[in-house]
Coordinates of N, CA, C and O in Angstrom, one line a residue:
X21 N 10.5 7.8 10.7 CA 9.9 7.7 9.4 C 10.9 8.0 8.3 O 11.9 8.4 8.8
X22 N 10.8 7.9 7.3 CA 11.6 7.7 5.9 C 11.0 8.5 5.2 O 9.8 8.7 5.4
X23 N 11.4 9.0 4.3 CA 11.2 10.1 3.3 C 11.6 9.3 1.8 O 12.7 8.9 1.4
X24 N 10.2 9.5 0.8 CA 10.2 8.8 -0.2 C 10.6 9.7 -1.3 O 9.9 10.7 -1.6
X25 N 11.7 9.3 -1.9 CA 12.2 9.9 -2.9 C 11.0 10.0 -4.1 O 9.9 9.4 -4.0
X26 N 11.2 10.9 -5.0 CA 10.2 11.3 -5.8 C 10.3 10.0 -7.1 O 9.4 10.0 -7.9
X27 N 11.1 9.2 -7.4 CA 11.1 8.1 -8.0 C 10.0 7.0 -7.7 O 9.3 6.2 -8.3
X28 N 10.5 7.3 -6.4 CA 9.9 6.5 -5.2 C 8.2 6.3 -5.0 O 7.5 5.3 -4.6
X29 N 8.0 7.3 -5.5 CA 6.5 7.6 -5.0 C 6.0 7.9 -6.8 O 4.9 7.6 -7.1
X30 N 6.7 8.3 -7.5 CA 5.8 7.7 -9.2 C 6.1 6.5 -9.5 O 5.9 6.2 -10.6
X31 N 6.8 5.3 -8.6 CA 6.2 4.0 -9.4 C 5.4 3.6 -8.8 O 4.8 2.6 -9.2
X32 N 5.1 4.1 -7.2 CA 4.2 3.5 -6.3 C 2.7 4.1 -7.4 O 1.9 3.3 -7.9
X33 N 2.5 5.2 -7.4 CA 1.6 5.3 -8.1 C 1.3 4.9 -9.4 O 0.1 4.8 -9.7
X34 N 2.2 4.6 -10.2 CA 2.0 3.9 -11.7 C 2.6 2.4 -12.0 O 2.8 2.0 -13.1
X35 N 2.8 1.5 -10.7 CA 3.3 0.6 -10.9 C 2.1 -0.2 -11.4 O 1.0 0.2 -11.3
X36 N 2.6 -1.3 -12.0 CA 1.6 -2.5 -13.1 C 1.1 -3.5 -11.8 O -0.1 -3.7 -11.6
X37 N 2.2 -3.9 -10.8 CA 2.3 -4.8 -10.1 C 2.5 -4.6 -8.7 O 3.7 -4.6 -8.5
X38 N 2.0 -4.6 -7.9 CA 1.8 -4.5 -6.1 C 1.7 -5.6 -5.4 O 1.0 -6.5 -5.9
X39 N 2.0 -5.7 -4.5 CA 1.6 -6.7 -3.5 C 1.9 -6.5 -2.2 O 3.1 -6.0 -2.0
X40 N 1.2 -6.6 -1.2 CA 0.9 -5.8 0.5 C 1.5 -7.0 1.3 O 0.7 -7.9 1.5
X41 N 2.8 -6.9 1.7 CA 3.0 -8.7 2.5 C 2.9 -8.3 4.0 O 3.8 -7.7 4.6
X42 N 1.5 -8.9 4.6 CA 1.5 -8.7 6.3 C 1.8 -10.3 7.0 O 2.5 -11.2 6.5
X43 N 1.6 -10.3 7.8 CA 1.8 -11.6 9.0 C 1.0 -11.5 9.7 O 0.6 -10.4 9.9
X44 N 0.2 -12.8 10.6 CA -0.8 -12.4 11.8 C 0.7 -12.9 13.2 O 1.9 -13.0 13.1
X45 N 0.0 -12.9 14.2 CA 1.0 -12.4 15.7 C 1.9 -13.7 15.9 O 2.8 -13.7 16.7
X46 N 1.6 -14.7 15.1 CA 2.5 -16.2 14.9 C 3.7 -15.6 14.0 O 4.9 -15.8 14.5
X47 N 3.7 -15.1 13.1 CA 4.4 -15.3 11.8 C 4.2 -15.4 10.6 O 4.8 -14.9 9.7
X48 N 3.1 -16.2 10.8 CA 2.3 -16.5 9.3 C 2.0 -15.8 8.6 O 1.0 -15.1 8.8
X49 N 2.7 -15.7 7.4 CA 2.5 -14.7 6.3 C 1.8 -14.8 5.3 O 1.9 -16.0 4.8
X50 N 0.9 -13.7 4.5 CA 0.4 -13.4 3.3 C 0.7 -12.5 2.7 O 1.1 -11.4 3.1
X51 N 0.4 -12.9 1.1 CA 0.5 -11.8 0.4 C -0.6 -11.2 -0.5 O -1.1 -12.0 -1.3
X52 N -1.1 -9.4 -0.6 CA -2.3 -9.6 -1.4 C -1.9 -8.6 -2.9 O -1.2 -7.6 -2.9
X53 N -2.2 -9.0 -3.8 CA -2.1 -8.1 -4.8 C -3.2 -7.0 -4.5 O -4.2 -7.1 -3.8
X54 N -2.8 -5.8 -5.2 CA -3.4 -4.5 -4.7 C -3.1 -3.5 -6.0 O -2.1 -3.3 -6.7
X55 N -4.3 -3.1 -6.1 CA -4.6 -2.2 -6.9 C -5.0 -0.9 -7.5 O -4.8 -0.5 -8.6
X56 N -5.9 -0.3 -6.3 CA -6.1 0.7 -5.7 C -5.3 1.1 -4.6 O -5.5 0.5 -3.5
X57 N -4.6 2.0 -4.8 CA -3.7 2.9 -4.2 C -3.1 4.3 -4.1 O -3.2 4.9 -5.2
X58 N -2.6 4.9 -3.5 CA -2.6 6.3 -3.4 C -0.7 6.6 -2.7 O -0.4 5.7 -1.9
X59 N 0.0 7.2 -2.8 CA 0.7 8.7 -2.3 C 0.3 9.6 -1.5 O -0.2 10.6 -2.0
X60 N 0.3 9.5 0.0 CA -0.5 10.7 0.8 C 0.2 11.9 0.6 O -0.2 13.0 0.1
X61 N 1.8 11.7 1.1 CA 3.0 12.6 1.7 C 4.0 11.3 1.3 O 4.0 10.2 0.9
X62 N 5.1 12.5 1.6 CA 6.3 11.8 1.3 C 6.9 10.9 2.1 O 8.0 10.4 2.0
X63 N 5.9 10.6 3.4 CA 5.9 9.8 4.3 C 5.3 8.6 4.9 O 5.7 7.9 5.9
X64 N 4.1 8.3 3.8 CA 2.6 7.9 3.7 C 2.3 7.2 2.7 O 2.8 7.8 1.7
X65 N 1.9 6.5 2.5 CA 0.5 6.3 1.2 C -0.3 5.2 1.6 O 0.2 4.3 2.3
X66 N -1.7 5.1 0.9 CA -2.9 4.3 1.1 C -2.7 3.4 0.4 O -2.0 3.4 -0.6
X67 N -3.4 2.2 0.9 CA -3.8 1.1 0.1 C -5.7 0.6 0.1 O -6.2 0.2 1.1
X68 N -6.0 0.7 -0.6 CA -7.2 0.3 -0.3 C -8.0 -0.8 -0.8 O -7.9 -1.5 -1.8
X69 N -9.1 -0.8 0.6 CA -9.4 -2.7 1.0 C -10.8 -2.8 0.1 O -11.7 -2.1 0.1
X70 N -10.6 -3.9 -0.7 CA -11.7 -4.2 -1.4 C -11.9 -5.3 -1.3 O -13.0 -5.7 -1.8
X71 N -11.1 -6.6 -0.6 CA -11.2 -7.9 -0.8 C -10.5 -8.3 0.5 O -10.7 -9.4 0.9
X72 N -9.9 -7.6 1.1 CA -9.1 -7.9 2.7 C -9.8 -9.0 3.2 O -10.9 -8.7 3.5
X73 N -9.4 -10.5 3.5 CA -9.9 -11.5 4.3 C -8.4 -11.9 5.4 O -8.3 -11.2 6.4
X74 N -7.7 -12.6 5.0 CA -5.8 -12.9 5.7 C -5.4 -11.4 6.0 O -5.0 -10.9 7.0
X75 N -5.8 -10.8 4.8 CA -4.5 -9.6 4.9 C -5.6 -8.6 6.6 O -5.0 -8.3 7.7
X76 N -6.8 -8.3 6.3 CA -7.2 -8.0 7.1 C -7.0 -8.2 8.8 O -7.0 -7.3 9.6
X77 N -7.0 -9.7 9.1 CA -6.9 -10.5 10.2 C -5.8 -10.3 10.4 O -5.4 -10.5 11.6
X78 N -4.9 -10.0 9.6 CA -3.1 -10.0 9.7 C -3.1 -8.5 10.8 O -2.6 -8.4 11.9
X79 N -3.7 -7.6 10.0 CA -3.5 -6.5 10.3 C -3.9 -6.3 11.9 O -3.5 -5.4 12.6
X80 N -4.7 -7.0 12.1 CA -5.5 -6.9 13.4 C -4.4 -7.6 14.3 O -4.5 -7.6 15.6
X81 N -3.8 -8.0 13.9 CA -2.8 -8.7 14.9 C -1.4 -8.2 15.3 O -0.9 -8.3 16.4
X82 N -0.8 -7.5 13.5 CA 0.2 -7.5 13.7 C 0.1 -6.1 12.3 O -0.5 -6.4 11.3
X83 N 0.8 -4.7 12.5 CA 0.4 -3.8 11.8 C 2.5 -3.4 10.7 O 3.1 -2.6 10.0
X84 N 2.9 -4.7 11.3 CA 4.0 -4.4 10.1 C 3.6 -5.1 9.1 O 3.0 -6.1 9.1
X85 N 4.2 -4.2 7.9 CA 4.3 -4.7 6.7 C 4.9 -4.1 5.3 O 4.8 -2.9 4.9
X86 N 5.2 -4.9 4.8 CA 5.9 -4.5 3.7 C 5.1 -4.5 2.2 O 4.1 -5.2 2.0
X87 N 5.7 -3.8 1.3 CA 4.9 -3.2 0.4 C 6.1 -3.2 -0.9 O 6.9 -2.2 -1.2
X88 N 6.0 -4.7 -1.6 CA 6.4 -4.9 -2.6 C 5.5 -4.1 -4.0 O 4.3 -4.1 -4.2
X89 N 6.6 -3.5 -5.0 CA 6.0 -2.8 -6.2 C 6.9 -2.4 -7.1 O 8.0 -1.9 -6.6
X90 N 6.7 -2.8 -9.0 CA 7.3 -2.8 -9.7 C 6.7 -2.3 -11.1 O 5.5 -2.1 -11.1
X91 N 7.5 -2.3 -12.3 CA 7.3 -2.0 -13.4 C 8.4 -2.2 -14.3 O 9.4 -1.4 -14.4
X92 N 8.3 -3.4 -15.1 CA 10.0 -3.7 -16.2 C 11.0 -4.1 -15.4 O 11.1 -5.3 -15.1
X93 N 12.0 -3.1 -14.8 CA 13.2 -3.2 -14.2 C 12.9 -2.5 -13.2 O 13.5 -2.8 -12.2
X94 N 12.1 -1.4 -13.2 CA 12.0 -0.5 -12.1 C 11.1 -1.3 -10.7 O 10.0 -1.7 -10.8
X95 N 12.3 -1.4 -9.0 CA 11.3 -2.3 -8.5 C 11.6 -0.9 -7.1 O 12.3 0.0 -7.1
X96 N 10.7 -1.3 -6.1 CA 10.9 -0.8 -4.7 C 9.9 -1.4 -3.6 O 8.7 -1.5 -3.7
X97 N 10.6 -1.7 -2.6 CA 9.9 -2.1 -1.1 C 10.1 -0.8 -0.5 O 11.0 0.0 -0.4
X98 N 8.6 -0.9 0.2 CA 8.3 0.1 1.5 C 8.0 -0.9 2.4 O 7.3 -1.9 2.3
X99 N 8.8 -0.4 3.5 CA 8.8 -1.2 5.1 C 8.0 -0.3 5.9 O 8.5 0.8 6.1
X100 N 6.6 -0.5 6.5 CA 5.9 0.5 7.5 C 4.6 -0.1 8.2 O 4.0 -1.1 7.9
X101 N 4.4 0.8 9.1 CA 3.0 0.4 10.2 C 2.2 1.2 9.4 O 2.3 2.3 9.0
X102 N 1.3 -0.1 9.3 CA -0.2 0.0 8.6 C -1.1 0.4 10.2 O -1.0 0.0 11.4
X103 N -2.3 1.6 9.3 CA -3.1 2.0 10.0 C -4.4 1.5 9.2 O -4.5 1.6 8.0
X104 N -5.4 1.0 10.1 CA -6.8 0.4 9.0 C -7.4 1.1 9.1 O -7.0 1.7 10.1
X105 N -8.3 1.6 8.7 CA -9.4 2.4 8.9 C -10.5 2.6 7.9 O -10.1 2.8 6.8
X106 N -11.9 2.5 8.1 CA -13.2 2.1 7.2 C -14.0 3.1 7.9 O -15.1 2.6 8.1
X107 N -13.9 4.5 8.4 CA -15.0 5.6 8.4 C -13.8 6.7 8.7 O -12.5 6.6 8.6
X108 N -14.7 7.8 9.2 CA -13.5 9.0 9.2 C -13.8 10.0 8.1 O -14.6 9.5 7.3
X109 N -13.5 10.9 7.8 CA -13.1 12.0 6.6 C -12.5 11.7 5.7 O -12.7 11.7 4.4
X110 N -11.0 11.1 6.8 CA -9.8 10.9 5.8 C -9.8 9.8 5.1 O -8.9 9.7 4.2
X111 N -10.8 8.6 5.4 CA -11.1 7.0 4.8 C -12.1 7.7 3.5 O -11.8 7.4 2.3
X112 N -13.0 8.5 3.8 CA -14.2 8.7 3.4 C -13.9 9.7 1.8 O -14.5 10.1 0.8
X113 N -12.5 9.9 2.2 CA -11.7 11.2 0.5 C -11.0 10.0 -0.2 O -10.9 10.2 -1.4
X114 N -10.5 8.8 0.4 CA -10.1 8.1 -0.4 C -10.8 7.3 -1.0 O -10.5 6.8 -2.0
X115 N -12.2 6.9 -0.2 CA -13.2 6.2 -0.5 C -14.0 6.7 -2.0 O -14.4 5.9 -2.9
X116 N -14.1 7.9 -1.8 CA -14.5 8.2 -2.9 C -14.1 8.5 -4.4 O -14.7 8.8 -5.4
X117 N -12.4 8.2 -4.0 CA -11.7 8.2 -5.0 C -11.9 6.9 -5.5 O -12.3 6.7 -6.6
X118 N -11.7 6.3 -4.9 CA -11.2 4.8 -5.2 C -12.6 4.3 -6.0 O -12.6 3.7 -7.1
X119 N -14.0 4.6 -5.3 CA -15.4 4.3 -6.2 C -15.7 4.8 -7.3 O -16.6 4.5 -8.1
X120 N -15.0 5.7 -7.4 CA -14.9 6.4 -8.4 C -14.3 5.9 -10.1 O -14.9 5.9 -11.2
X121 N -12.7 5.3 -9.6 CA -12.1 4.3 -10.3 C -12.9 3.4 -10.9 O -13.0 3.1 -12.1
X122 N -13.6 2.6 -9.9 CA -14.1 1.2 -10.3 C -15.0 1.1 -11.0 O -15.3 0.2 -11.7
X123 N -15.7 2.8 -10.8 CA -16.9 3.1 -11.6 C -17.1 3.6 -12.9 O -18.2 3.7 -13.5
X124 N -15.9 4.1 -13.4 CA -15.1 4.5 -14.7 C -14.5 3.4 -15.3 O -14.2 3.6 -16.5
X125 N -14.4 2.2 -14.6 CA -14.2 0.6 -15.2 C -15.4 -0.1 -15.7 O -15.4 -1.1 -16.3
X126 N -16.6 0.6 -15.4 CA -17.6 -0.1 -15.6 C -18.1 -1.3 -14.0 O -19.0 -2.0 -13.9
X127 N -16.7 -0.9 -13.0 CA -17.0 -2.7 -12.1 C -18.2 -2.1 -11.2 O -18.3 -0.9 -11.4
X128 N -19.2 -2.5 -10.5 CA -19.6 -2.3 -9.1 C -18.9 -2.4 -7.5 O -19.4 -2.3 -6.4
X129 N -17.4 -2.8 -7.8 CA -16.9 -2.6 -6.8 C -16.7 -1.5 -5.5 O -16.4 -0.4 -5.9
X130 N -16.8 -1.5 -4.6 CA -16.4 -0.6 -3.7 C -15.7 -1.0 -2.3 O -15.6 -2.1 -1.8
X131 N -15.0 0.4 -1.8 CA -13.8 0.4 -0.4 C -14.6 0.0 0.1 O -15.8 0.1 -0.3
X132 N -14.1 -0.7 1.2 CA -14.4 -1.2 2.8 C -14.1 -0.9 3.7 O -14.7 -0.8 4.8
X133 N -12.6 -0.4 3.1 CA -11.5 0.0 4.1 C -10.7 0.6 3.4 O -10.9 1.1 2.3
X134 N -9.3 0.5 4.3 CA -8.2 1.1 3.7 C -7.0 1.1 4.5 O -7.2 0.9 5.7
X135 N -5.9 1.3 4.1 CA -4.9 1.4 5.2 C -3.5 2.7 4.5 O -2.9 3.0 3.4
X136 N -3.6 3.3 5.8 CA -2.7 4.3 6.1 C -0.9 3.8 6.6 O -0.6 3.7 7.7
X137 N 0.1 3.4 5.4 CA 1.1 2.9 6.0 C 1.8 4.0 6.2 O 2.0 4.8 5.2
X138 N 2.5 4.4 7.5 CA 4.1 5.5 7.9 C 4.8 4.5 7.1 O 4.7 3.2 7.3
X139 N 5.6 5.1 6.2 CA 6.7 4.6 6.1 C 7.7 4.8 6.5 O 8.3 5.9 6.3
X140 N 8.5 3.5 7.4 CA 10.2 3.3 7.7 C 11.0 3.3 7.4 O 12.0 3.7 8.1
X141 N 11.1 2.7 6.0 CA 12.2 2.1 5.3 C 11.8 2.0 3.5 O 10.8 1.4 3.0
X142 N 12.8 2.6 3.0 CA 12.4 2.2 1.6 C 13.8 1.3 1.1 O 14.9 1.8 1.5
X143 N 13.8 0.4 0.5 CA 14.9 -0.9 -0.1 C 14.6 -0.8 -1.9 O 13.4 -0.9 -2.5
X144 N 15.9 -0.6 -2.6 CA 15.7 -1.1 -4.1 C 15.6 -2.6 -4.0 O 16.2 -3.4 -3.3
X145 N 14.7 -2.8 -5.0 CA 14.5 -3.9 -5.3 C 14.6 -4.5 -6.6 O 14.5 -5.7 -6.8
X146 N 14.8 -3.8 -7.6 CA 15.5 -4.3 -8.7 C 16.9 -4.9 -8.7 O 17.8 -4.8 -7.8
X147 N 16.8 -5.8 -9.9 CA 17.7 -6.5 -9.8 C 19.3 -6.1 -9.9 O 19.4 -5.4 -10.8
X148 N 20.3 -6.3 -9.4 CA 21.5 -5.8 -9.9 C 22.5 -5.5 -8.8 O 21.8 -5.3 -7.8
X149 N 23.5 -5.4 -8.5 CA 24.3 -5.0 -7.1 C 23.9 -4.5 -6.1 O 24.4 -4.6 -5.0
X150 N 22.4 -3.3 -6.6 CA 21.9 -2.5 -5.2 C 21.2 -3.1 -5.0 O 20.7 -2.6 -4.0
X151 N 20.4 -4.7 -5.2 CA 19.0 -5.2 -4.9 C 19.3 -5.5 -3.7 O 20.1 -6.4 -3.3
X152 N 18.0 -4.4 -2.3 CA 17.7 -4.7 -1.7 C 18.5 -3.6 -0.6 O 18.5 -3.7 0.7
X153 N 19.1 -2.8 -1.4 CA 20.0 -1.7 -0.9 C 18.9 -0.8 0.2 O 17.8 -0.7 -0.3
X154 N 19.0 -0.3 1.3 CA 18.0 0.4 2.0 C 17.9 2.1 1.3 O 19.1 2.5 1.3
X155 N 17.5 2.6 1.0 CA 17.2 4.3 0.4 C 17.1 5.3 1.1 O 17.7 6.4 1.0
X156 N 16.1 4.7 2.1 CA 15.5 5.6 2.5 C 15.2 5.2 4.2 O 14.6 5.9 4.9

């Protein structure tokens, strides 16, 4: 596992822009934008499922994935094994976070799921001589 620098983990939390890239057990790749998300540990963080159809099926097949996220100039990929999970305690504290959000937006949305990624690998991703440099 990789250890996320503290840069690392305030743009994951305040980034504008996300996107969760999985594959099913062929290759075949997707990508989902995401928006509800969390910081567990310095090791960790949630994404949570409100629309999962590809990305879900992906997951069931194949639990790597990378975790494109930015803001202006500021960019970073996380490389890690996604954990899914839709009951539990630990689904059920983020669950209520996240309904919480949607319900402060005025939406009726709500979790389904969620996924618990370890992180492996952190890569800059902004643009410039380090793009794509590994970190972490």
């Amino acid at each position: 596992m990789a250890i996320m620098a503290q840069e690392v983990k305030e743009l994951f939390e305040t980034a504008e822009n996300m996107v969760l890239c999985t594959a099913n057990a062929e290759g075949a790749p997707n990508g989902a934008a995401i928006g509800m998300k969390a910081v567990i540990d310095d090791q960790t963080v949630y994404i949570s499922d409100q629309f999962f159809n590809k990305t879900l099926a992906n997951l069931k097949e194949n639990q790597n994935v990378a975790i494109a996220f930015w803001t202006g100039h500021d960019a970073f990929q996380i490389h890690g094994i996604a954990r899914y999970v839709k009951d539990g305690e630990e689904f059920r504290a983020q669950k209520e976070k996240v309904d919480a959000k949607f319900a402060s937006m005025g939406l009726p949305i709500r979790a389904k799921g969620g996924c618990f990624v370890q992180v492996d690998a952190v890569y800059q991703m902004a643009a410039g001589p380090d793009a794509g440099k590994q970190l972490a």
